[in-house]
Coordinates of C-alpha atoms and ligand atoms in Angstrom, one line a residue:
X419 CA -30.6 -88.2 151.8
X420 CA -34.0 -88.7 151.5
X421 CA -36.2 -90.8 153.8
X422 CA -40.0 -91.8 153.2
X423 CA -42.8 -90.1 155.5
X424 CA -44.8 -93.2 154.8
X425 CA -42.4 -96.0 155.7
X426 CA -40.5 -94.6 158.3
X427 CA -43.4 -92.5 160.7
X428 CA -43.0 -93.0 164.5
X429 CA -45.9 -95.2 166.1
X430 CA -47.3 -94.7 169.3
X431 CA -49.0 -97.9 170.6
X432 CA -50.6 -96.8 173.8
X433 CA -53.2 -100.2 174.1
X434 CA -51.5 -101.0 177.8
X435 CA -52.6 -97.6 179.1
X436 CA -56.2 -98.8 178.4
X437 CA -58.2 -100.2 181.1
X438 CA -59.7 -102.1 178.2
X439 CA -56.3 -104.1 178.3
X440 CA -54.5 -103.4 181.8
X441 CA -57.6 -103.2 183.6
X442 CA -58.6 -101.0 186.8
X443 CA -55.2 -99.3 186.5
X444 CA -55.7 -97.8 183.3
X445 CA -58.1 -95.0 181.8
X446 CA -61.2 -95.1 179.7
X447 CA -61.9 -93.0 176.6
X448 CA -63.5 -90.9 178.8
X449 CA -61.2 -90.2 180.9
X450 CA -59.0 -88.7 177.7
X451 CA -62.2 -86.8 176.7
X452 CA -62.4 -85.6 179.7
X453 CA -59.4 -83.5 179.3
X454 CA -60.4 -82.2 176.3
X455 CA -60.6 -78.4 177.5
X456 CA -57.1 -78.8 179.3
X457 CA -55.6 -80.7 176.3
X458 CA -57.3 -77.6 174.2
X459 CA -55.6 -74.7 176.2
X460 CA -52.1 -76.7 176.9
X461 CA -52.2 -77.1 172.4
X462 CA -53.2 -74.0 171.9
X463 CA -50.4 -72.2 174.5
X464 CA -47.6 -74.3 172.8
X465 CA -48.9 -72.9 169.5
X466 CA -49.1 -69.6 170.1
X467 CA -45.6 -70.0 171.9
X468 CA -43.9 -71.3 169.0
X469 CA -40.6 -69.5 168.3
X470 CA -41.4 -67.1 171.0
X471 CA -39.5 -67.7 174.5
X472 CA -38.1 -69.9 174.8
X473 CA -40.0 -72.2 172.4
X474 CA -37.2 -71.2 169.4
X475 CA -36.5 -74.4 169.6
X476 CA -40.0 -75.1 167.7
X477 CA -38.1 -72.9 164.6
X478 CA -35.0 -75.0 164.6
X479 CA -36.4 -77.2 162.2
X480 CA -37.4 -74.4 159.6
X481 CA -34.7 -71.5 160.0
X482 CA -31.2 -72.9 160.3
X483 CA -30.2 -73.7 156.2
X484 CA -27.2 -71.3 155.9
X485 CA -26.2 -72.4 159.6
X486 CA -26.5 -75.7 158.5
X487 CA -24.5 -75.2 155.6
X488 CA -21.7 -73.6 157.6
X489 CA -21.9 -76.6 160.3
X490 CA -21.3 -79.0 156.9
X491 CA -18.3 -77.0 155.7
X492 CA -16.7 -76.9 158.9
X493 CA -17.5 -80.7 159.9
X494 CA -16.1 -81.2 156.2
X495 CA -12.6 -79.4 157.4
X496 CA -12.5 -80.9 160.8
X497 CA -12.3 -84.3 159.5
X498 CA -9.9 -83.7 156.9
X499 CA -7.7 -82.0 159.1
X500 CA -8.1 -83.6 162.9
X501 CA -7.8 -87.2 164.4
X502 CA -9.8 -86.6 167.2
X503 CA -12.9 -84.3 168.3
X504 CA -13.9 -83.6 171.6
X505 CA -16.5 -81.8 173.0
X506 CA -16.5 -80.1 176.1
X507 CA -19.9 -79.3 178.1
X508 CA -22.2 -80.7 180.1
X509 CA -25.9 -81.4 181.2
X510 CA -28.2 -80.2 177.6
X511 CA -24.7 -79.2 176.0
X512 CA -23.4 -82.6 176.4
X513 CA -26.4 -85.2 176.4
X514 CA -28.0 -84.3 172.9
X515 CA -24.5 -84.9 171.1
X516 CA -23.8 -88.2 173.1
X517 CA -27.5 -89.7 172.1
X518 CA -27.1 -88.9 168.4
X519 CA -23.9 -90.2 168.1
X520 CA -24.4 -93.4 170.0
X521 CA -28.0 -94.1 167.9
X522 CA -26.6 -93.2 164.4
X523 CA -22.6 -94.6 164.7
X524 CA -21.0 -97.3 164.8
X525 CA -21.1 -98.7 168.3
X526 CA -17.7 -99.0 168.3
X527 CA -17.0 -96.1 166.4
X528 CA -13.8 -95.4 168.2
X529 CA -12.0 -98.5 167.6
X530 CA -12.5 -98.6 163.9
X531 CA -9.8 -98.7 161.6
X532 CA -9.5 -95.0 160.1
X533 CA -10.8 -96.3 156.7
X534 CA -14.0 -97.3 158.2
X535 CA -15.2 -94.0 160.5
X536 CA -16.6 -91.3 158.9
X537 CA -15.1 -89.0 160.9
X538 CA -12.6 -88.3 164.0
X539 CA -12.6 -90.3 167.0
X540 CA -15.3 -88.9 169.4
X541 CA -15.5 -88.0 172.8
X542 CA -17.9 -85.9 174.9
X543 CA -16.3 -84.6 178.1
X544 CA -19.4 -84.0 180.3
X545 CA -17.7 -84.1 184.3
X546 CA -15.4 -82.5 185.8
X547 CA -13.5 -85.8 187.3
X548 CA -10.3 -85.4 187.1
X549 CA -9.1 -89.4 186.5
X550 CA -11.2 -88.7 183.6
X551 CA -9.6 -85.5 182.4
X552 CA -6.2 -87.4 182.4
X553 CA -7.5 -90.4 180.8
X554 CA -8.3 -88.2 177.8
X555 CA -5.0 -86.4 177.6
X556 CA -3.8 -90.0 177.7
X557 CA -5.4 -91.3 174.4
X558 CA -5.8 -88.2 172.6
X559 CA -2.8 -86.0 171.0
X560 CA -3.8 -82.5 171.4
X561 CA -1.9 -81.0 168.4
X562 CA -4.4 -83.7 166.0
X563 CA -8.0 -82.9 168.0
X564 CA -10.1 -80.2 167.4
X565 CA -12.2 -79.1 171.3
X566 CA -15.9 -77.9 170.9
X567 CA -16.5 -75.6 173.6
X568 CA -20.0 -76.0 174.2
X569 CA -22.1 -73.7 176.9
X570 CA -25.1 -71.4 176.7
X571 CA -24.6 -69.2 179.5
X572 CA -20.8 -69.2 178.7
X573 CA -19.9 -69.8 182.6
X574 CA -20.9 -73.1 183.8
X575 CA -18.2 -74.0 186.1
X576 CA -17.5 -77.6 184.3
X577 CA -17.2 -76.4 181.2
X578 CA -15.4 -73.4 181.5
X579 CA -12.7 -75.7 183.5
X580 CA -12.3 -78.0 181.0
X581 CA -12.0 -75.1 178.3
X582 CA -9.4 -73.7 180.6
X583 CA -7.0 -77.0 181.3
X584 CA -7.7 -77.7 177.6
X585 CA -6.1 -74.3 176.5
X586 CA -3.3 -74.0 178.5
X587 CA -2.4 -77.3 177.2
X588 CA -3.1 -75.5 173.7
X589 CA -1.2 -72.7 174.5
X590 CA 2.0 -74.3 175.7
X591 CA 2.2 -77.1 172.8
X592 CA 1.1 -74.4 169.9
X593 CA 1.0 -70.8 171.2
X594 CA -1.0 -68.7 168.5
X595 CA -2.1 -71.5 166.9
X596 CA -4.2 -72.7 169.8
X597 CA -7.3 -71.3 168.7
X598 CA -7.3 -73.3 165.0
X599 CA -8.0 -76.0 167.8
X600 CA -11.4 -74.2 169.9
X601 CA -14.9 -74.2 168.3
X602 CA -17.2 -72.2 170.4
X603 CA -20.4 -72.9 170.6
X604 CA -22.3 -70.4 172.8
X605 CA -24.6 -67.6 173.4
X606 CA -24.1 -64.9 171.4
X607 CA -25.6 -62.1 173.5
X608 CA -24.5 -63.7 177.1
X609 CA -21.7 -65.0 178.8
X610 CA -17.9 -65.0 179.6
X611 CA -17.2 -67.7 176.7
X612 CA -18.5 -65.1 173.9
X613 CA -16.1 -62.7 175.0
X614 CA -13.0 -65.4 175.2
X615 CA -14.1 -66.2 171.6
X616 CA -13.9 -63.0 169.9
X617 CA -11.0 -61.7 171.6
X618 CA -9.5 -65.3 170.8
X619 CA -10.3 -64.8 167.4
X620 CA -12.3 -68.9 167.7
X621 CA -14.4 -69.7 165.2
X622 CA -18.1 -69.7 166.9
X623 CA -21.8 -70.9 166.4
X624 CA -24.4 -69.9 168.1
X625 CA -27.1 -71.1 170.6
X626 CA -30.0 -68.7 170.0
X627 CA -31.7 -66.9 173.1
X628 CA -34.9 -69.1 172.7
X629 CA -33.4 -72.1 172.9
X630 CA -32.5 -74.0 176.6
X631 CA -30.2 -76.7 177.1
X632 CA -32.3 -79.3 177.0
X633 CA -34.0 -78.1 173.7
X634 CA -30.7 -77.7 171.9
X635 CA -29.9 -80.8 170.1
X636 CA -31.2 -79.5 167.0
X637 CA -29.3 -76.4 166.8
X638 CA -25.4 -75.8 166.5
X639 CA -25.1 -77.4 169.6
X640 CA -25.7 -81.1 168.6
X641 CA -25.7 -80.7 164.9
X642 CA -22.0 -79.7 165.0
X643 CA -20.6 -83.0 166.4
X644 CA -23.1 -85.1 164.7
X645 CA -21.7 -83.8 161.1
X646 CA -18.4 -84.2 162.4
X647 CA -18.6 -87.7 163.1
X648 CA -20.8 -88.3 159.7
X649 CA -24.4 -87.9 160.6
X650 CA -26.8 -86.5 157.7
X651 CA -28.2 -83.2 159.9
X652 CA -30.9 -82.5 157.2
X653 CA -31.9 -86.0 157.6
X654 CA -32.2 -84.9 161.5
X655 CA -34.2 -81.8 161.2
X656 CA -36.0 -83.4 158.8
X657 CA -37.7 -86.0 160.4
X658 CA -37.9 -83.4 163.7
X659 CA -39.9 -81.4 160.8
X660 CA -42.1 -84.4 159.9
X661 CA -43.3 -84.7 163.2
X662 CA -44.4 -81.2 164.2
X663 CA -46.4 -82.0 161.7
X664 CA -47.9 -85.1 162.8
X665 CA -48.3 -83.1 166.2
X666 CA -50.2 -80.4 164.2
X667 CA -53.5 -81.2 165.7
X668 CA -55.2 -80.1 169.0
X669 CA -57.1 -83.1 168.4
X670 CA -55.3 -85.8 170.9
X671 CA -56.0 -88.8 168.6
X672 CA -54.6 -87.4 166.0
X673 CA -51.0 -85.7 167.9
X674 CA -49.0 -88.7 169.2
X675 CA -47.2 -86.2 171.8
X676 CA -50.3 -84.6 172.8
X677 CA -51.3 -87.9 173.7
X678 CA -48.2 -89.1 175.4
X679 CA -48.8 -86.0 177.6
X680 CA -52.2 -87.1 178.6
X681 CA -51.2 -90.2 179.3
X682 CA -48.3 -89.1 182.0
X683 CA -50.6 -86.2 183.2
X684 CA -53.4 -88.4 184.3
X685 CA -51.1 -91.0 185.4
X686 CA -49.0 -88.1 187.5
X687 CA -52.4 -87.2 189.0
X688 CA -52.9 -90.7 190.2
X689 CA -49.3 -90.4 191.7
X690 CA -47.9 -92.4 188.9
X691 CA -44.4 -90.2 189.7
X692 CA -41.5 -92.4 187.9
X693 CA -41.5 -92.7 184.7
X694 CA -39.3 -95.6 183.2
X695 CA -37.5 -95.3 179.5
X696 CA -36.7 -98.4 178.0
X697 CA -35.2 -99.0 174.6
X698 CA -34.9 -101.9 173.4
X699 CA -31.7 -101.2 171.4
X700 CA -28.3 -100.1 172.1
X701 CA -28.4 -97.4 169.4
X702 CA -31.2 -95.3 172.1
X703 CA -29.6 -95.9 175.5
X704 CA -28.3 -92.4 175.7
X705 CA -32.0 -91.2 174.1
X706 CA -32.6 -92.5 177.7
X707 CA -30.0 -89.9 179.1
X708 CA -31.5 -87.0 176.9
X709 CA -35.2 -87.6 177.7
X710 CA -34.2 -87.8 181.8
X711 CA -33.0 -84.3 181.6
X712 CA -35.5 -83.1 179.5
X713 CA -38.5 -84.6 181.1
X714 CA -37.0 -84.0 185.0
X715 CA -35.5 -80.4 184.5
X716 CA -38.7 -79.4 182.4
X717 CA -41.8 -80.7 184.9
X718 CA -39.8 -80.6 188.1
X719 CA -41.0 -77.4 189.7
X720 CA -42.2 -76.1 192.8
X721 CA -44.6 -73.1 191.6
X722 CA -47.2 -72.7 189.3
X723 CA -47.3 -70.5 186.8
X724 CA -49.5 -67.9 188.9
X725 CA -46.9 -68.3 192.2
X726 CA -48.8 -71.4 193.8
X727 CA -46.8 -73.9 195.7
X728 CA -46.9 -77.4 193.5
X729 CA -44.1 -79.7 193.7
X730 CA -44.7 -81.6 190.5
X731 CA -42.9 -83.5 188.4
X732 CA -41.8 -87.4 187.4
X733 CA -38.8 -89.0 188.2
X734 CA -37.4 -90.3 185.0
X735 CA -35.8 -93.7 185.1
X736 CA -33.5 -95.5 182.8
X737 CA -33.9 -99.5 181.4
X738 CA -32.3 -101.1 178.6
X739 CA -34.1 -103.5 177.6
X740 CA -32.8 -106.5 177.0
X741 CA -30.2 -105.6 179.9
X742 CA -32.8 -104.3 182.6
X743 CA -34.6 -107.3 182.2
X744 CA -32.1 -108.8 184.5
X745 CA -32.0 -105.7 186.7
X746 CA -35.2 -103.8 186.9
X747 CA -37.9 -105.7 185.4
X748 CA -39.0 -107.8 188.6
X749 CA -39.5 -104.5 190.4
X750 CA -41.2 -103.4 187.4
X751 CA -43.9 -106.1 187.4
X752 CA -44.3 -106.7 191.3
X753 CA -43.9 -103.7 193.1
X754 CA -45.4 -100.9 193.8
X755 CA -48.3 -99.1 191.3
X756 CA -46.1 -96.1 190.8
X757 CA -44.8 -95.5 187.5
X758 CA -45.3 -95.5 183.7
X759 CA -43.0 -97.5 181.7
X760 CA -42.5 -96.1 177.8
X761 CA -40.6 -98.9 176.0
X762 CA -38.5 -97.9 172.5
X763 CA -38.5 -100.5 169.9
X764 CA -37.2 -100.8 166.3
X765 CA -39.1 -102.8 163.6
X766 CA -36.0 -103.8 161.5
X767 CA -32.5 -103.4 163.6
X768 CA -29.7 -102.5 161.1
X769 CA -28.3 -106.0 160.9
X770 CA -29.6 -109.5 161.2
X771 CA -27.6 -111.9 163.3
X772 CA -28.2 -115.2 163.0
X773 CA -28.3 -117.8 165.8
X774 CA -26.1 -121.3 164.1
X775 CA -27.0 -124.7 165.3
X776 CA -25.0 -126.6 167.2
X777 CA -27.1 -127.6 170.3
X778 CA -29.7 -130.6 168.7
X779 CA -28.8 -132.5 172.0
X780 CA -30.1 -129.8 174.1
X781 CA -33.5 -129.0 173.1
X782 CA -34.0 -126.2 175.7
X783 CA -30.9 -124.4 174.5
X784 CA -31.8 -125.8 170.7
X785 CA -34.7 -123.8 170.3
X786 CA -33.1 -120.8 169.9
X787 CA -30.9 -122.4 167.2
X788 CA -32.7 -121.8 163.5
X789 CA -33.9 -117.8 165.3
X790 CA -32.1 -114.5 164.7
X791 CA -30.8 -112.6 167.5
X792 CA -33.3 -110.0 166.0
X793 CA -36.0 -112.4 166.9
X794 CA -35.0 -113.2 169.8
X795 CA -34.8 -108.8 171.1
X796 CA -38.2 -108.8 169.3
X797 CA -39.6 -111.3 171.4
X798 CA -38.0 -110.3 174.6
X799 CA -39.7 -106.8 174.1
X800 CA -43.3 -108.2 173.5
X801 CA -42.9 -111.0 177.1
X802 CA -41.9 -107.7 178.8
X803 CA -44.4 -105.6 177.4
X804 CA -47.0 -108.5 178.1
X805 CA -45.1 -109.3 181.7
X806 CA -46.5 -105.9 183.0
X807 CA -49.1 -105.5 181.4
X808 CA -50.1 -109.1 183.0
X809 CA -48.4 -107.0 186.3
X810 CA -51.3 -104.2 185.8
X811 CA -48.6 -101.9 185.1
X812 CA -49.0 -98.7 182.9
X813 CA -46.8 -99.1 179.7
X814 CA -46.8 -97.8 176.5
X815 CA -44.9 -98.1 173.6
X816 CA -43.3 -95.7 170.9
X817 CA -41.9 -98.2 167.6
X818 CA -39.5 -96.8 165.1
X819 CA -39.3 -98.3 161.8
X820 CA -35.7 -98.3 161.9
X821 CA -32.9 -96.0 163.7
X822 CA -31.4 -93.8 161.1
X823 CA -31.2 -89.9 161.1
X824 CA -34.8 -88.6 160.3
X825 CA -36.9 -91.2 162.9
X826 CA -34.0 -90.0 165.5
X827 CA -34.9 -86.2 164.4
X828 CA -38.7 -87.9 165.1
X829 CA -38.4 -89.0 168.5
X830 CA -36.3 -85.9 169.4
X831 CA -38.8 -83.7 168.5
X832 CA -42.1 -85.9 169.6
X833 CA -40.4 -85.7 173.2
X834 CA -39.8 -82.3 173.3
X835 CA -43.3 -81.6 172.4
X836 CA -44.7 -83.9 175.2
X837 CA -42.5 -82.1 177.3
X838 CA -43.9 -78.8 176.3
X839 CA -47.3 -80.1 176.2
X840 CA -47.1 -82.1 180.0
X841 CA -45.7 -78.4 181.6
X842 CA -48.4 -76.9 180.0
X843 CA -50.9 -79.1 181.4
X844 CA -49.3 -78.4 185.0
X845 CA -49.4 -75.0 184.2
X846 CA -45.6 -74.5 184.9
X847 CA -42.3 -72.6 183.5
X848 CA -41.5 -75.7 181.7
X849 CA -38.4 -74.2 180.4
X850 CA -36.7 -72.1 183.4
X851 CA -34.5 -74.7 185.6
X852 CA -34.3 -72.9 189.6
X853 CA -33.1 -75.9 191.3
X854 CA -29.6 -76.4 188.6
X855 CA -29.2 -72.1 188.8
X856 CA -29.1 -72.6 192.7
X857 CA -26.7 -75.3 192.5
X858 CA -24.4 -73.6 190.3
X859 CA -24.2 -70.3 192.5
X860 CA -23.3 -72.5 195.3
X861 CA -20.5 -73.7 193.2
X862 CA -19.7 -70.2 192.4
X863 CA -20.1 -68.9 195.7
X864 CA -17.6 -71.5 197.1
X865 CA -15.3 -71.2 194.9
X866 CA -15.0 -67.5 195.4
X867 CA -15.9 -66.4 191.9
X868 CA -16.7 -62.3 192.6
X869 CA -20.2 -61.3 192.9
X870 CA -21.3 -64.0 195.3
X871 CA -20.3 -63.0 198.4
X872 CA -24.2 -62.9 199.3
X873 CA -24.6 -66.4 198.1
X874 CA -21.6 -66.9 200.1
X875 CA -23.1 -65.8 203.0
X876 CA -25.7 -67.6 203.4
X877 CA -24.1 -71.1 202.5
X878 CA -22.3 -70.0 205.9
X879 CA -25.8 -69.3 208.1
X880 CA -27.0 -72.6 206.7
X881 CA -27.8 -75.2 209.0
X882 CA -24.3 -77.0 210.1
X883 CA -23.7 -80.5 209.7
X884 CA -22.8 -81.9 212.9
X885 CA -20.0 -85.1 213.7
X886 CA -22.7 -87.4 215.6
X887 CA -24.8 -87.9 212.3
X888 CA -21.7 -89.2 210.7
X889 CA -20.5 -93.2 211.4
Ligands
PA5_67 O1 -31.0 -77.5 180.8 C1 -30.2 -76.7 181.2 O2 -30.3 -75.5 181.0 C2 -29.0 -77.1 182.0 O3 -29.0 -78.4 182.4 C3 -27.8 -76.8 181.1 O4 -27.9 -77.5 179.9 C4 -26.4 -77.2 181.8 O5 -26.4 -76.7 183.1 C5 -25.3 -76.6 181.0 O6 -25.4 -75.2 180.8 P1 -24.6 -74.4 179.8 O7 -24.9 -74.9 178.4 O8 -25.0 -73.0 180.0 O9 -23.2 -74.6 180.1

């Protein structure tokens, strides 16, 4: 399909970062110009790091048309010939695939008639709970679903679980037929599930080296299960295209991610340290999901990228606006000067509800009557925005023209950029993750896996918890 540059381009609407609007909390021109040598060198090592790294997921966009074709074929086969698809993985193998499918599906996909989804009935496995394991087995048939085994390092303990119940359930019910049921997706080069998969004879797509977790909805990774299910991937990488292209320019009024980065980085500086995400639509509540990972696993580190001890980062919050209204917003507007809100909006929703009439002797509930329900999100979105902005709170807001495939692939891409852009203005490893490696060797080291009897060690000569501390 093809989707106009014109009509449907991102906006960035960053008035209520001004002090011009929000007053003393908010920055001047000069403040932004002020940056301008830090902005320079942060644009120029994200362009020079490009496809190199782990930046590949800057290529994705450009290098992936016979992969993509494959991913179309075999999305083509898996809905003629499964019921249900499930994905198993977790953390950046998991969230991407859950965000597309909730913004570009039905939102009760699952519960449509047959007829009316374009593809199997979804689910993403991402946990390890095992109520929730069961609760699958209980509304799926294993003989009709097709599992996509989804890890990069091909050992993370969830995920290889899962694979492993999910198998031997396989196995029993199908013996060598089992693996016309297992799509890996996976490192290539790396890992335990590479190996399973060639010796299994599973058909596999690969994550390339350069690309992280968190930077891997755009690769096999996410665009698998979003063809499955029915979502146009061109359209995807197409609009991700579109905006590296708006984000061409190291000049910061010009490169709408460049200057979301600015933004967070002054306001990080000023110990602006949550950072709220708050569509206002259903369709982007799991963008909300995505961007936490991306933005908290990204800029939460504790060196610089010459050794020095920093301990930066933003805590990434999630709002849904209208929802959080009724939750959140009150802290929001009176409490404390600590965060940045970025509200999500759509200019036309997919649908117009209307709002019947029916209440003339009620004029306070009347009002509404003659209004859309479009109106009335609309509406709610601008008194929020113009609550804490009133509040002196930092806000800023990014509007897509509508939520379809390519202004998804937009706001994918303009967040991994800021992403890339903000580490490289804290001059940290944006893209290694410590603090989840250390967490996982635990794991390992617990559960006895070989190798970590070191690990395993020294979770024993840790400090021991003691019975008085416990009520
Ligand atoms: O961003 C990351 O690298 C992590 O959060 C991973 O996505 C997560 O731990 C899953 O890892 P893997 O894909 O190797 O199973």
């Amino acid at each position: 399909m093809r989707y106009s540059k014109k009509t449907m381009k991102l906006r960035m609407d960053y008035n209520n970062m001004m002090q011009s609007v929000i007053g003393k909390e908010g920055y001047t021109d000069e403040d932004i110009n002020a940056l301008e040598q830090e902005l320079n060198k942060a644009f120029d090592s994200v362009e020079q790091g490009k496809g190199k790294g782990m930046m590949g997921w800057a290529d994705l966009p450009y290098n992936q048309d016979a992969i993509v074709e494959d991913i179309i074929e075999t999305a083509k086969d898996i809905r003629k010939n499964f019921e249900y698809f499930v994905v198993l993985g977790i953390g950046g193998s998991a969230l991407g695939p859950i965000a597309a499918f909730q913004a570009i599906c039905h939102m009760h996909y699952n519960d449509l008639p047959k007829r009316k989804r374009k593809g199997p009935k979804f689910y993403v496995e991402d946990n390890v709970d095992p109520e929730r394991m069961e609760a699958l087995l209980d509304v799926i048939d294993v003989e009709k679903t097709m599992f996509n085994v989804i890890t990069k390092s091909g050992s993370t303990s969830e995920t290889m679980t899962q694979y492993l119940i999910i198998n031997s359930i396989l196995q029993a019910k199908l013996g060598d037929k089992a693996k016309e049921h297992i799509i890996a997706t996976t490192s290539k080069n790396a890992g335990n599930l590479i190996k399973i998969a060639i010796k299994e004879d599973y058909k596999t797509f690969y994550i390339p080296d350069g690309v992280g977790g968190r930077f891997s909805e755009l690769c096999p990774v996410g665009l698998l299960p979003a063809a499955v299910v029915g979502i146009d991937i061109k359209g995807m990488l197409a609009g991700a295209k579109f905006m590296m292209e708006e984000c061409d320019s190291a000049n910061v009024r010009k490169n709408p991610a460049l200057m979301a980065a600015a933004l967070q980085h002054l306001s990080m500086k000023k110990g602006k340290n949550i950072g709220v995400m708050m569509p206002y639509a259903d369709g982007l509540k799991f963008i909300s999901d995505w961007y936490a990972q991306l933005w908290a696993e990204s800029l939460g580190k504790n060196k610089t990228l010459s050794g020095k001890d920093c301990n930066v980062g933003q805590t990434p919050v999630k709002a849904l606006g209208v929802t959080d209204q009724h939750s959140q917003v009150q802290l929001y507007a009176e409490g404390p000067f600590d965060k940045v809100i970025t509200f999500l909006g759509v200019d036309e929703y997919r649908t117009t509800v209307e709002i019947p009439s029916g209440c003339e002797d009620y004029p306070n509930v009347n009002f509404l009557c003659g209004h859309t329900m479009n109106e009335l999100i609309q509406a709610e979105r601008k008194a929020t925005e113009y609550a804490v902005t009133k509040a002196g709170k930092l806000n800023y807001t990014v509007m897509l023209p509508t939520l379809n495939e390519f202004t998804l692939g937009q706001l994918l891409m303009y967040f991994m950029l800021q992403t890339a852009y903000a580490g490289a203005l804290l001059n940290i490893d944006t893209f290694n993750q410590p603090g989840v490696e250390e967490g996982k060797n635990a794991t390992y080291a617990l559960l006895g896996r070989p190798g970590y009897d070191e690990k395993r060690m020294e979770l024993a000569n840790a400090p021991q918890k003691q019975n008085k501390y416990v009520i």
